[in-house]
JSON list of C-alpha atoms in Angstrom, two decimals:
[
{"chain": "A", "resi": 171, "resn": "UNK", "atom": "CA", "xyz": [13.44, 95.96, 2.62]},
{"chain": "A", "resi": 172, "resn": "UNK", "atom": "CA", "xyz": [12.48, 95.13, -1.12]},
{"chain": "A", "resi": 173, "resn": "UNK", "atom": "CA", "xyz": [9.47, 97.26, -1.88]},
{"chain": "A", "resi": 174, "resn": "UNK", "atom": "CA", "xyz": [8.55, 94.66, -4.65]},
{"chain": "A", "resi": 175, "resn": "UNK", "atom": "CA", "xyz": [8.34, 91.86, -1.85]},
{"chain": "A", "resi": 176, "resn": "UNK", "atom": "CA", "xyz": [4.57, 90.99, -0.85]},
{"chain": "A", "resi": 177, "resn": "UNK", "atom": "CA", "xyz": [4.56, 90.33, 2.89]},
{"chain": "A", "resi": 178, "resn": "UNK", "atom": "CA", "xyz": [1.99, 87.86, 3.20]},
{"chain": "A", "resi": 179, "resn": "UNK", "atom": "CA", "xyz": [3.33, 85.87, 0.50]},
{"chain": "A", "resi": 180, "resn": "UNK", "atom": "CA", "xyz": [6.93, 86.17, 1.80]},
{"chain": "A", "resi": 181, "resn": "UNK", "atom": "CA", "xyz": [5.31, 84.74, 5.17]},
{"chain": "A", "resi": 182, "resn": "UNK", "atom": "CA", "xyz": [3.79, 82.02, 3.85]},
{"chain": "A", "resi": 183, "resn": "UNK", "atom": "CA", "xyz": [6.65, 80.85, 1.74]},
{"chain": "A", "resi": 184, "resn": "UNK", "atom": "CA", "xyz": [8.91, 81.00, 4.92]},
{"chain": "A", "resi": 185, "resn": "UNK", "atom": "CA", "xyz": [5.98, 78.59, 6.74]},
{"chain": "A", "resi": 186, "resn": "UNK", "atom": "CA", "xyz": [6.65, 76.18, 3.98]},
{"chain": "A", "resi": 187, "resn": "UNK", "atom": "CA", "xyz": [10.40, 76.36, 3.72]},
{"chain": "A", "resi": 188, "resn": "UNK", "atom": "CA", "xyz": [10.60, 75.86, 7.61]},
{"chain": "A", "resi": 189, "resn": "UNK", "atom": "CA", "xyz": [8.14, 72.79, 7.29]},
{"chain": "A", "resi": 190, "resn": "UNK", "atom": "CA", "xyz": [10.14, 71.27, 4.67]},
{"chain": "A", "resi": 191, "resn": "UNK", "atom": "CA", "xyz": [13.68, 71.86, 6.70]},
{"chain": "A", "resi": 192, "resn": "UNK", "atom": "CA", "xyz": [12.42, 70.85, 9.46]},
{"chain": "A", "resi": 193, "resn": "UNK", "atom": "CA", "xyz": [10.61, 67.41, 7.87]},
{"chain": "A", "resi": 194, "resn": "UNK", "atom": "CA", "xyz": [8.03, 67.14, 10.57]},
{"chain": "A", "resi": 195, "resn": "UNK", "atom": "CA", "xyz": [4.64, 68.30, 11.57]},
{"chain": "A", "resi": 196, "resn": "UNK", "atom": "CA", "xyz": [5.03, 71.87, 13.55]},
{"chain": "A", "resi": 197, "resn": "UNK", "atom": "CA", "xyz": [2.20, 73.72, 15.67]},
{"chain": "A", "resi": 198, "resn": "UNK", "atom": "CA", "xyz": [1.11, 77.08, 15.48]},
{"chain": "A", "resi": 199, "resn": "UNK", "atom": "CA", "xyz": [3.07, 78.30, 18.54]},
{"chain": "A", "resi": 200, "resn": "UNK", "atom": "CA", "xyz": [6.36, 76.54, 17.38]},
{"chain": "A", "resi": 201, "resn": "UNK", "atom": "CA", "xyz": [6.00, 78.20, 13.70]},
{"chain": "A", "resi": 202, "resn": "UNK", "atom": "CA", "xyz": [5.47, 81.60, 15.54]},
{"chain": "A", "resi": 203, "resn": "UNK", "atom": "CA", "xyz": [8.57, 81.26, 17.75]},
{"chain": "A", "resi": 204, "resn": "UNK", "atom": "CA", "xyz": [10.73, 80.18, 14.90]},
{"chain": "A", "resi": 205, "resn": "UNK", "atom": "CA", "xyz": [9.65, 82.95, 12.48]},
{"chain": "A", "resi": 206, "resn": "UNK", "atom": "CA", "xyz": [9.47, 85.54, 14.98]},
{"chain": "A", "resi": 207, "resn": "UNK", "atom": "CA", "xyz": [5.81, 86.00, 13.77]},
{"chain": "A", "resi": 208, "resn": "UNK", "atom": "CA", "xyz": [2.57, 86.61, 15.92]},
{"chain": "A", "resi": 209, "resn": "UNK", "atom": "CA", "xyz": [0.56, 83.60, 16.40]},
{"chain": "A", "resi": 210, "resn": "UNK", "atom": "CA", "xyz": [-2.30, 85.41, 14.80]},
{"chain": "A", "resi": 211, "resn": "UNK", "atom": "CA", "xyz": [-0.98, 86.09, 11.70]},
{"chain": "A", "resi": 212, "resn": "UNK", "atom": "CA", "xyz": [0.66, 82.61, 11.69]},
{"chain": "A", "resi": 213, "resn": "UNK", "atom": "CA", "xyz": [-2.87, 81.04, 12.18]},
{"chain": "A", "resi": 214, "resn": "UNK", "atom": "CA", "xyz": [-4.24, 83.01, 9.20]},
{"chain": "A", "resi": 215, "resn": "UNK", "atom": "CA", "xyz": [-1.68, 82.14, 7.00]},
{"chain": "A", "resi": 216, "resn": "UNK", "atom": "CA", "xyz": [-1.75, 78.64, 7.69]},
{"chain": "A", "resi": 217, "resn": "UNK", "atom": "CA", "xyz": [-5.48, 78.36, 7.24]},
{"chain": "A", "resi": 218, "resn": "UNK", "atom": "CA", "xyz": [-4.94, 80.06, 3.72]},
{"chain": "A", "resi": 219, "resn": "UNK", "atom": "CA", "xyz": [-2.45, 77.60, 2.75]},
{"chain": "A", "resi": 220, "resn": "UNK", "atom": "CA", "xyz": [-4.64, 74.85, 4.16]},
{"chain": "A", "resi": 221, "resn": "UNK", "atom": "CA", "xyz": [-7.40, 76.18, 2.05]},
{"chain": "A", "resi": 222, "resn": "UNK", "atom": "CA", "xyz": [-5.50, 76.01, -1.10]},
{"chain": "A", "resi": 223, "resn": "UNK", "atom": "CA", "xyz": [-4.02, 72.32, -0.31]},
{"chain": "A", "resi": 224, "resn": "UNK", "atom": "CA", "xyz": [-0.62, 73.41, 0.28]},
{"chain": "A", "resi": 225, "resn": "UNK", "atom": "CA", "xyz": [-0.39, 72.18, 3.86]},
{"chain": "A", "resi": 226, "resn": "UNK", "atom": "CA", "xyz": [-2.70, 70.01, 5.84]},
{"chain": "A", "resi": 227, "resn": "UNK", "atom": "CA", "xyz": [-3.63, 69.60, 9.74]},
{"chain": "A", "resi": 228, "resn": "UNK", "atom": "CA", "xyz": [-3.12, 66.47, 11.67]},
{"chain": "A", "resi": 229, "resn": "UNK", "atom": "CA", "xyz": [-6.57, 66.43, 13.48]},
{"chain": "A", "resi": 230, "resn": "UNK", "atom": "CA", "xyz": [-5.34, 64.36, 16.20]},
{"chain": "A", "resi": 231, "resn": "UNK", "atom": "CA", "xyz": [-2.60, 66.85, 17.24]},
{"chain": "A", "resi": 232, "resn": "UNK", "atom": "CA", "xyz": [-3.32, 70.00, 15.61]},
{"chain": "A", "resi": 233, "resn": "UNK", "atom": "CA", "xyz": [0.03, 70.35, 13.85]},
{"chain": "A", "resi": 234, "resn": "UNK", "atom": "CA", "xyz": [0.55, 70.94, 10.43]},
{"chain": "A", "resi": 235, "resn": "UNK", "atom": "CA", "xyz": [2.51, 69.35, 7.42]},
{"chain": "A", "resi": 236, "resn": "UNK", "atom": "CA", "xyz": [3.23, 69.89, 3.71]},
{"chain": "A", "resi": 237, "resn": "UNK", "atom": "CA", "xyz": [0.08, 68.90, 1.78]},
{"chain": "A", "resi": 238, "resn": "UNK", "atom": "CA", "xyz": [-0.59, 66.99, -1.28]},
{"chain": "A", "resi": 239, "resn": "UNK", "atom": "CA", "xyz": [-0.68, 69.81, -3.63]},
{"chain": "A", "resi": 240, "resn": "UNK", "atom": "CA", "xyz": [3.04, 70.50, -3.09]},
{"chain": "A", "resi": 241, "resn": "UNK", "atom": "CA", "xyz": [3.66, 66.85, -3.84]},
{"chain": "A", "resi": 242, "resn": "UNK", "atom": "CA", "xyz": [1.90, 67.10, -7.32]},
{"chain": "A", "resi": 243, "resn": "UNK", "atom": "CA", "xyz": [3.73, 70.37, -7.89]},
{"chain": "A", "resi": 244, "resn": "UNK", "atom": "CA", "xyz": [6.79, 68.89, -7.39]},
{"chain": "A", "resi": 245, "resn": "UNK", "atom": "CA", "xyz": [6.03, 65.62, -9.07]},
{"chain": "A", "resi": 246, "resn": "UNK", "atom": "CA", "xyz": [5.23, 67.87, -12.04]},
{"chain": "A", "resi": 247, "resn": "UNK", "atom": "CA", "xyz": [8.15, 69.96, -12.05]},
{"chain": "A", "resi": 248, "resn": "UNK", "atom": "CA", "xyz": [10.41, 66.91, -11.53]},
{"chain": "A", "resi": 249, "resn": "UNK", "atom": "CA", "xyz": [9.10, 65.22, -14.71]},
{"chain": "A", "resi": 250, "resn": "UNK", "atom": "CA", "xyz": [9.41, 68.57, -16.68]},
{"chain": "A", "resi": 251, "resn": "UNK", "atom": "CA", "xyz": [12.95, 69.30, -15.71]},
{"chain": "A", "resi": 252, "resn": "UNK", "atom": "CA", "xyz": [15.33, 69.57, -18.76]},
{"chain": "A", "resi": 253, "resn": "UNK", "atom": "CA", "xyz": [17.81, 68.07, -16.38]},
{"chain": "A", "resi": 254, "resn": "UNK", "atom": "CA", "xyz": [16.05, 65.22, -15.58]},
{"chain": "A", "resi": 255, "resn": "UNK", "atom": "CA", "xyz": [14.92, 64.67, -19.08]},
{"chain": "A", "resi": 256, "resn": "UNK", "atom": "CA", "xyz": [18.85, 64.46, -20.01]},
{"chain": "A", "resi": 257, "resn": "UNK", "atom": "CA", "xyz": [20.17, 62.34, -17.36]},
{"chain": "A", "resi": 258, "resn": "UNK", "atom": "CA", "xyz": [17.29, 59.75, -16.60]},
{"chain": "A", "resi": 259, "resn": "UNK", "atom": "CA", "xyz": [18.05, 57.55, -19.98]},
{"chain": "A", "resi": 260, "resn": "UNK", "atom": "CA", "xyz": [21.77, 57.46, -18.65]},
{"chain": "A", "resi": 261, "resn": "UNK", "atom": "CA", "xyz": [20.87, 56.43, -14.96]},
{"chain": "A", "resi": 262, "resn": "UNK", "atom": "CA", "xyz": [18.51, 53.77, -16.23]},
{"chain": "A", "resi": 263, "resn": "UNK", "atom": "CA", "xyz": [21.23, 52.51, -18.32]},
{"chain": "A", "resi": 264, "resn": "UNK", "atom": "CA", "xyz": [23.64, 52.11, -15.75]},
{"chain": "A", "resi": 265, "resn": "UNK", "atom": "CA", "xyz": [21.10, 50.49, -13.38]},
{"chain": "A", "resi": 266, "resn": "UNK", "atom": "CA", "xyz": [20.28, 47.75, -15.99]},
{"chain": "A", "resi": 267, "resn": "UNK", "atom": "CA", "xyz": [24.05, 47.27, -16.80]},
{"chain": "A", "resi": 268, "resn": "UNK", "atom": "CA", "xyz": [25.23, 46.41, -13.42]},
{"chain": "A", "resi": 269, "resn": "UNK", "atom": "CA", "xyz": [21.95, 45.71, -11.43]},
{"chain": "A", "resi": 270, "resn": "UNK", "atom": "CA", "xyz": [22.51, 48.23, -8.72]},
{"chain": "A", "resi": 271, "resn": "UNK", "atom": "CA", "xyz": [20.89, 51.30, -7.79]},
{"chain": "A", "resi": 272, "resn": "UNK", "atom": "CA", "xyz": [21.52, 54.59, -9.32]},
{"chain": "A", "resi": 273, "resn": "UNK", "atom": "CA", "xyz": [20.98, 57.91, -7.68]},
{"chain": "A", "resi": 274, "resn": "UNK", "atom": "CA", "xyz": [21.22, 61.55, -8.70]},
{"chain": "A", "resi": 275, "resn": "UNK", "atom": "CA", "xyz": [21.22, 64.33, -6.59]},
{"chain": "A", "resi": 276, "resn": "UNK", "atom": "CA", "xyz": [21.67, 67.98, -6.44]},
{"chain": "A", "resi": 277, "resn": "UNK", "atom": "CA", "xyz": [22.91, 70.44, -3.70]},
{"chain": "A", "resi": 278, "resn": "UNK", "atom": "CA", "xyz": [20.78, 72.54, -1.88]},
{"chain": "A", "resi": 279, "resn": "UNK", "atom": "CA", "xyz": [22.92, 75.53, -0.37]},
{"chain": "A", "resi": 280, "resn": "UNK", "atom": "CA", "xyz": [19.86, 77.73, 0.85]},
{"chain": "A", "resi": 281, "resn": "UNK", "atom": "CA", "xyz": [17.22, 76.24, 3.03]},
{"chain": "A", "resi": 282, "resn": "UNK", "atom": "CA", "xyz": [19.79, 74.65, 5.77]},
{"chain": "A", "resi": 283, "resn": "UNK", "atom": "CA", "xyz": [22.71, 76.29, 7.47]},
{"chain": "A", "resi": 284, "resn": "UNK", "atom": "CA", "xyz": [25.11, 73.56, 5.81]},
{"chain": "A", "resi": 285, "resn": "UNK", "atom": "CA", "xyz": [24.57, 72.68, 2.17]},
{"chain": "A", "resi": 286, "resn": "UNK", "atom": "CA", "xyz": [22.76, 69.19, 1.90]},
{"chain": "A", "resi": 287, "resn": "UNK", "atom": "CA", "xyz": [21.88, 66.75, -1.06]},
{"chain": "A", "resi": 288, "resn": "UNK", "atom": "CA", "xyz": [18.46, 66.19, -2.85]},
{"chain": "A", "resi": 289, "resn": "UNK", "atom": "CA", "xyz": [18.03, 62.94, -4.49]},
{"chain": "A", "resi": 290, "resn": "UNK", "atom": "CA", "xyz": [16.10, 63.81, -8.00]},
{"chain": "A", "resi": 291, "resn": "UNK", "atom": "CA", "xyz": [16.37, 60.87, -9.94]},
{"chain": "A", "resi": 292, "resn": "UNK", "atom": "CA", "xyz": [16.41, 57.23, -8.73]},
{"chain": "A", "resi": 293, "resn": "UNK", "atom": "CA", "xyz": [16.84, 53.96, -10.98]},
{"chain": "A", "resi": 294, "resn": "UNK", "atom": "CA", "xyz": [16.64, 50.59, -9.39]},
{"chain": "A", "resi": 295, "resn": "UNK", "atom": "CA", "xyz": [15.94, 47.07, -10.69]},
{"chain": "A", "resi": 296, "resn": "UNK", "atom": "CA", "xyz": [12.93, 45.14, -8.88]},
{"chain": "A", "resi": 297, "resn": "UNK", "atom": "CA", "xyz": [14.30, 43.26, -5.91]},
{"chain": "A", "resi": 298, "resn": "UNK", "atom": "CA", "xyz": [17.38, 45.11, -5.14]},
{"chain": "A", "resi": 299, "resn": "UNK", "atom": "CA", "xyz": [17.88, 45.30, -1.43]},
{"chain": "A", "resi": 300, "resn": "UNK", "atom": "CA", "xyz": [19.95, 48.24, 0.38]},
{"chain": "A", "resi": 301, "resn": "UNK", "atom": "CA", "xyz": [20.13, 48.72, 4.16]},
{"chain": "A", "resi": 302, "resn": "UNK", "atom": "CA", "xyz": [20.21, 52.81, 2.84]},
{"chain": "A", "resi": 303, "resn": "UNK", "atom": "CA", "xyz": [17.70, 53.01, 0.18]},
{"chain": "A", "resi": 304, "resn": "UNK", "atom": "CA", "xyz": [16.54, 56.76, 0.11]},
{"chain": "A", "resi": 305, "resn": "UNK", "atom": "CA", "xyz": [13.30, 57.77, -1.65]},
{"chain": "A", "resi": 306, "resn": "UNK", "atom": "CA", "xyz": [13.25, 60.68, -4.23]},
{"chain": "A", "resi": 307, "resn": "UNK", "atom": "CA", "xyz": [13.21, 64.02, -2.55]},
{"chain": "A", "resi": 308, "resn": "UNK", "atom": "CA", "xyz": [15.27, 62.81, 0.29]},
{"chain": "A", "resi": 309, "resn": "UNK", "atom": "CA", "xyz": [17.91, 65.25, 2.03]},
{"chain": "A", "resi": 310, "resn": "UNK", "atom": "CA", "xyz": [20.91, 63.77, 3.05]},
{"chain": "A", "resi": 311, "resn": "UNK", "atom": "CA", "xyz": [24.53, 65.33, 4.72]},
{"chain": "A", "resi": 312, "resn": "UNK", "atom": "CA", "xyz": [26.69, 65.75, 1.87]},
{"chain": "A", "resi": 313, "resn": "UNK", "atom": "CA", "xyz": [30.12, 64.93, 3.47]},
{"chain": "A", "resi": 314, "resn": "UNK", "atom": "CA", "xyz": [28.94, 61.68, 4.26]},
{"chain": "A", "resi": 315, "resn": "UNK", "atom": "CA", "xyz": [28.06, 60.70, 0.46]},
{"chain": "A", "resi": 316, "resn": "UNK", "atom": "CA", "xyz": [29.92, 60.00, -2.78]},
{"chain": "A", "resi": 317, "resn": "UNK", "atom": "CA", "xyz": [27.36, 62.60, -4.27]},
{"chain": "A", "resi": 318, "resn": "UNK", "atom": "CA", "xyz": [27.69, 65.15, -1.70]},
{"chain": "A", "resi": 319, "resn": "UNK", "atom": "CA", "xyz": [31.66, 65.28, -1.99]},
{"chain": "A", "resi": 320, "resn": "UNK", "atom": "CA", "xyz": [31.34, 65.66, -5.68]},
{"chain": "A", "resi": 321, "resn": "UNK", "atom": "CA", "xyz": [28.95, 68.49, -5.39]},
{"chain": "A", "resi": 322, "resn": "UNK", "atom": "CA", "xyz": [30.91, 70.27, -2.88]},
{"chain": "A", "resi": 323, "resn": "UNK", "atom": "CA", "xyz": [34.19, 69.79, -4.61]},
{"chain": "A", "resi": 324, "resn": "UNK", "atom": "CA", "xyz": [33.12, 71.54, -7.79]},
{"chain": "A", "resi": 325, "resn": "UNK", "atom": "CA", "xyz": [30.94, 74.25, -5.93]},
{"chain": "A", "resi": 326, "resn": "UNK", "atom": "CA", "xyz": [31.99, 77.93, -5.52]},
{"chain": "A", "resi": 327, "resn": "UNK", "atom": "CA", "xyz": [34.37, 78.36, -2.25]},
{"chain": "A", "resi": 328, "resn": "UNK", "atom": "CA", "xyz": [31.68, 80.16, -0.22]},
{"chain": "A", "resi": 329, "resn": "UNK", "atom": "CA", "xyz": [29.51, 77.12, -0.61]},
{"chain": "A", "resi": 330, "resn": "UNK", "atom": "CA", "xyz": [32.26, 74.81, 0.76]},
{"chain": "A", "resi": 331, "resn": "UNK", "atom": "CA", "xyz": [32.87, 77.20, 3.47]},
{"chain": "A", "resi": 332, "resn": "UNK", "atom": "CA", "xyz": [29.45, 76.59, 4.75]},
{"chain": "A", "resi": 333, "resn": "UNK", "atom": "CA", "xyz": [30.83, 73.03, 5.89]},
{"chain": "A", "resi": 334, "resn": "UNK", "atom": "CA", "xyz": [33.51, 74.38, 8.60]},
{"chain": "A", "resi": 335, "resn": "UNK", "atom": "CA", "xyz": [31.39, 74.34, 11.47]},
{"chain": "A", "resi": 336, "resn": "UNK", "atom": "CA", "xyz": [29.27, 71.33, 10.27]},
{"chain": "A", "resi": 337, "resn": "UNK", "atom": "CA", "xyz": [28.96, 68.41, 12.70]},
{"chain": "A", "resi": 338, "resn": "UNK", "atom": "CA", "xyz": [31.20, 65.77, 11.92]},
{"chain": "A", "resi": 339, "resn": "UNK", "atom": "CA", "xyz": [30.41, 62.94, 14.06]},
{"chain": "A", "resi": 340, "resn": "UNK", "atom": "CA", "xyz": [31.18, 59.93, 12.37]},
{"chain": "A", "resi": 341, "resn": "UNK", "atom": "CA", "xyz": [28.36, 57.86, 11.20]},
{"chain": "A", "resi": 342, "resn": "UNK", "atom": "CA", "xyz": [30.97, 54.90, 10.78]},
{"chain": "A", "resi": 343, "resn": "UNK", "atom": "CA", "xyz": [34.67, 54.28, 11.21]},
{"chain": "A", "resi": 344, "resn": "UNK", "atom": "CA", "xyz": [35.33, 55.25, 7.75]},
{"chain": "A", "resi": 345, "resn": "UNK", "atom": "CA", "xyz": [33.66, 58.71, 7.55]},
{"chain": "A", "resi": 346, "resn": "UNK", "atom": "CA", "xyz": [35.14, 62.06, 7.26]},
{"chain": "A", "resi": 347, "resn": "UNK", "atom": "CA", "xyz": [35.99, 63.33, 11.03]},
{"chain": "A", "resi": 348, "resn": "UNK", "atom": "CA", "xyz": [36.99, 67.09, 10.57]},
{"chain": "A", "resi": 349, "resn": "UNK", "atom": "CA", "xyz": [37.09, 69.85, 8.49]},
{"chain": "A", "resi": 350, "resn": "UNK", "atom": "CA", "xyz": [40.73, 69.39, 7.27]},
{"chain": "A", "resi": 351, "resn": "UNK", "atom": "CA", "xyz": [40.03, 65.77, 6.09]},
{"chain": "A", "resi": 352, "resn": "UNK", "atom": "CA", "xyz": [37.11, 67.21, 4.15]},
{"chain": "A", "resi": 353, "resn": "UNK", "atom": "CA", "xyz": [39.17, 69.79, 2.68]},
{"chain": "A", "resi": 354, "resn": "UNK", "atom": "CA", "xyz": [41.53, 67.32, 1.55]},
{"chain": "A", "resi": 355, "resn": "UNK", "atom": "CA", "xyz": [39.20, 64.86, 0.30]},
{"chain": "A", "resi": 356, "resn": "UNK", "atom": "CA", "xyz": [37.45, 67.32, -1.72]},
{"chain": "A", "resi": 357, "resn": "UNK", "atom": "CA", "xyz": [40.83, 68.38, -3.70]},
{"chain": "A", "resi": 358, "resn": "UNK", "atom": "CA", "xyz": [41.31, 64.68, -4.38]},
{"chain": "A", "resi": 359, "resn": "UNK", "atom": "CA", "xyz": [37.76, 64.41, -6.02]},
{"chain": "A", "resi": 360, "resn": "UNK", "atom": "CA", "xyz": [38.64, 67.57, -8.07]},
{"chain": "A", "resi": 361, "resn": "UNK", "atom": "CA", "xyz": [41.99, 65.85, -9.31]},
{"chain": "A", "resi": 362, "resn": "UNK", "atom": "CA", "xyz": [40.43, 62.37, -10.00]},
{"chain": "A", "resi": 363, "resn": "UNK", "atom": "CA", "xyz": [37.09, 63.48, -11.16]},
{"chain": "A", "resi": 364, "resn": "UNK", "atom": "CA", "xyz": [35.00, 61.07, -8.96]},
{"chain": "A", "resi": 365, "resn": "UNK", "atom": "CA", "xyz": [34.25, 60.28, -5.30]},
{"chain": "A", "resi": 366, "resn": "UNK", "atom": "CA", "xyz": [33.72, 57.30, -3.13]},
{"chain": "A", "resi": 367, "resn": "UNK", "atom": "CA", "xyz": [31.65, 56.60, 0.02]},
{"chain": "A", "resi": 368, "resn": "UNK", "atom": "CA", "xyz": [33.90, 53.62, 1.22]},
{"chain": "A", "resi": 369, "resn": "UNK", "atom": "CA", "xyz": [31.22, 52.33, 4.03]},
{"chain": "A", "resi": 370, "resn": "UNK", "atom": "CA", "xyz": [31.21, 56.04, 5.23]},
{"chain": "A", "resi": 371, "resn": "UNK", "atom": "CA", "xyz": [27.15, 56.43, 5.21]},
{"chain": "A", "resi": 372, "resn": "UNK", "atom": "CA", "xyz": [26.42, 52.70, 6.12]},
{"chain": "A", "resi": 373, "resn": "UNK", "atom": "CA", "xyz": [29.04, 49.66, 6.99]},
{"chain": "A", "resi": 374, "resn": "UNK", "atom": "CA", "xyz": [28.74, 47.11, 4.09]},
{"chain": "A", "resi": 375, "resn": "UNK", "atom": "CA", "xyz": [27.64, 49.99, 1.42]},
{"chain": "A", "resi": 376, "resn": "UNK", "atom": "CA", "xyz": [30.15, 51.24, -1.32]},
{"chain": "A", "resi": 377, "resn": "UNK", "atom": "CA", "xyz": [29.06, 54.03, -3.69]},
{"chain": "A", "resi": 378, "resn": "UNK", "atom": "CA", "xyz": [30.86, 55.70, -6.51]},
{"chain": "A", "resi": 379, "resn": "UNK", "atom": "CA", "xyz": [29.46, 58.97, -7.79]},
{"chain": "A", "resi": 380, "resn": "UNK", "atom": "CA", "xyz": [31.01, 61.44, -10.44]},
{"chain": "A", "resi": 381, "resn": "UNK", "atom": "CA", "xyz": [29.85, 65.17, -10.86]},
{"chain": "A", "resi": 382, "resn": "UNK", "atom": "CA", "xyz": [27.74, 66.43, -13.88]},
{"chain": "A", "resi": 383, "resn": "UNK", "atom": "CA", "xyz": [29.27, 69.83, -14.93]},
{"chain": "A", "resi": 384, "resn": "UNK", "atom": "CA", "xyz": [27.98, 72.84, -16.37]},
{"chain": "A", "resi": 385, "resn": "UNK", "atom": "CA", "xyz": [29.83, 75.20, -18.80]},
{"chain": "A", "resi": 386, "resn": "UNK", "atom": "CA", "xyz": [31.48, 77.03, -15.94]},
{"chain": "A", "resi": 387, "resn": "UNK", "atom": "CA", "xyz": [32.60, 73.74, -14.63]},
{"chain": "A", "resi": 388, "resn": "UNK", "atom": "CA", "xyz": [30.65, 73.69, -11.62]},
{"chain": "A", "resi": 389, "resn": "UNK", "atom": "CA", "xyz": [28.36, 70.86, -10.57]},
{"chain": "A", "resi": 390, "resn": "UNK", "atom": "CA", "xyz": [25.02, 70.74, -11.76]},
{"chain": "A", "resi": 391, "resn": "UNK", "atom": "CA", "xyz": [24.21, 67.63, -10.09]},
{"chain": "A", "resi": 392, "resn": "UNK", "atom": "CA", "xyz": [26.19, 64.34, -9.52]},
{"chain": "A", "resi": 393, "resn": "UNK", "atom": "CA", "xyz": [25.40, 60.51, -10.41]},
{"chain": "A", "resi": 394, "resn": "UNK", "atom": "CA", "xyz": [26.12, 57.71, -8.37]},
{"chain": "A", "resi": 395, "resn": "UNK", "atom": "CA", "xyz": [26.17, 53.81, -8.35]},
{"chain": "A", "resi": 396, "resn": "UNK", "atom": "CA", "xyz": [25.58, 52.17, -4.83]},
{"chain": "A", "resi": 397, "resn": "UNK", "atom": "CA", "xyz": [25.81, 48.52, -3.83]},
{"chain": "A", "resi": 398, "resn": "UNK", "atom": "CA", "xyz": [26.90, 46.20, -0.86]},
{"chain": "A", "resi": 399, "resn": "UNK", "atom": "CA", "xyz": [30.66, 46.45, -0.79]},
{"chain": "A", "resi": 400, "resn": "UNK", "atom": "CA", "xyz": [30.79, 42.43, -1.66]},
{"chain": "A", "resi": 401, "resn": "UNK", "atom": "CA", "xyz": [29.47, 43.30, -4.95]},
{"chain": "A", "resi": 402, "resn": "UNK", "atom": "CA", "xyz": [30.96, 46.31, -5.87]},
{"chain": "A", "resi": 403, "resn": "UNK", "atom": "CA", "xyz": [34.39, 45.48, -5.06]},
{"chain": "A", "resi": 404, "resn": "UNK", "atom": "CA", "xyz": [34.41, 41.80, -6.59]},
{"chain": "A", "resi": 405, "resn": "UNK", "atom": "CA", "xyz": [37.61, 41.53, -8.95]},
{"chain": "A", "resi": 406, "resn": "UNK", "atom": "CA", "xyz": [37.53, 43.70, -11.84]},
{"chain": "A", "resi": 407, "resn": "UNK", "atom": "CA", "xyz": [34.05, 44.98, -11.40]},
{"chain": "A", "resi": 408, "resn": "UNK", "atom": "CA", "xyz": [34.86, 48.02, -9.28]},
{"chain": "A", "resi": 409, "resn": "UNK", "atom": "CA", "xyz": [37.16, 49.64, -12.16]},
{"chain": "A", "resi": 410, "resn": "UNK", "atom": "CA", "xyz": [34.18, 48.83, -14.72]},
{"chain": "A", "resi": 411, "resn": "UNK", "atom": "CA", "xyz": [31.59, 50.35, -12.48]},
{"chain": "A", "resi": 412, "resn": "UNK", "atom": "CA", "xyz": [33.86, 53.65, -12.05]},
{"chain": "A", "resi": 413, "resn": "UNK", "atom": "CA", "xyz": [34.75, 54.06, -15.81]},
{"chain": "A", "resi": 414, "resn": "UNK", "atom": "CA", "xyz": [30.94, 53.58, -16.96]},
{"chain": "A", "resi": 415, "resn": "UNK", "atom": "CA", "xyz": [29.93, 56.40, -13.87]},
{"chain": "A", "resi": 416, "resn": "UNK", "atom": "CA", "xyz": [32.69, 58.75, -15.31]},
{"chain": "A", "resi": 417, "resn": "UNK", "atom": "CA", "xyz": [31.52, 58.31, -18.90]},
{"chain": "A", "resi": 418, "resn": "UNK", "atom": "CA", "xyz": [27.91, 58.89, -18.11]},
{"chain": "A", "resi": 419, "resn": "UNK", "atom": "CA", "xyz": [28.59, 62.20, -16.34]},
{"chain": "A", "resi": 420, "resn": "UNK", "atom": "CA", "xyz": [30.84, 63.22, -18.88]},
{"chain": "A", "resi": 421, "resn": "UNK", "atom": "CA", "xyz": [28.32, 62.56, -21.44]},
{"chain": "A", "resi": 422, "resn": "UNK", "atom": "CA", "xyz": [25.63, 64.20, -19.64]},
{"chain": "A", "resi": 423, "resn": "UNK", "atom": "CA", "xyz": [27.84, 67.11, -18.71]},
{"chain": "A", "resi": 424, "resn": "UNK", "atom": "CA", "xyz": [28.52, 67.70, -22.52]},
{"chain": "A", "resi": 425, "resn": "UNK", "atom": "CA", "xyz": [24.91, 67.62, -23.42]},
{"chain": "A", "resi": 426, "resn": "UNK", "atom": "CA", "xyz": [24.17, 70.27, -20.87]},
{"chain": "A", "resi": 427, "resn": "UNK", "atom": "CA", "xyz": [26.74, 72.80, -21.99]}
]
């Protein structure tokens, strides 16, 4: 065990990560069982976190959830991240040019057994309506989305290997159905420099994404434009959108190097 680690702080962070990962309220007994820590210790740690505003207790069922202090910290971090400052103008410009939703996501490779995407930037024009319309901070399966495929395609081999035993249950007829198909798709993404979600996450929705690469040619993030298939695939529009998304990703990548 690392002698520099403070056990009480380590436990507190494990609780916060567990609540974030589960995305639901949890009680003392369940948290204790999940983390393998005595209930008395969990209770004291929860009380400390609640006192500082990092978690909150539901008075009706006694269960705990992440608190407003974490929201405030997260918003502050997001606003000041160099990555966001560079990308935001491009996302806004794409959304205004095409009148569609533009998202930017990163890959979380440590919180879950299988890598998932986290939405960090969202640009949309007022009145845009999508069946799938995630909020900032939303967590999604990486193999269903265009951004996820971009992020996986330009990640280290050991990250991609974690996807071998993911649940490939199809959300739609067009979704990737097994490990071999995912590998083929990722290889194609590497060759062409972009990925598509052709009604894989939701019937009637198409998404175009391109990777934002760091100096080591690894994905720092991915930028996407989504809209109803009927609009995205209008004659001549798809090619224009694809070119614009790839151009934005390339320019952002150059600025980050």
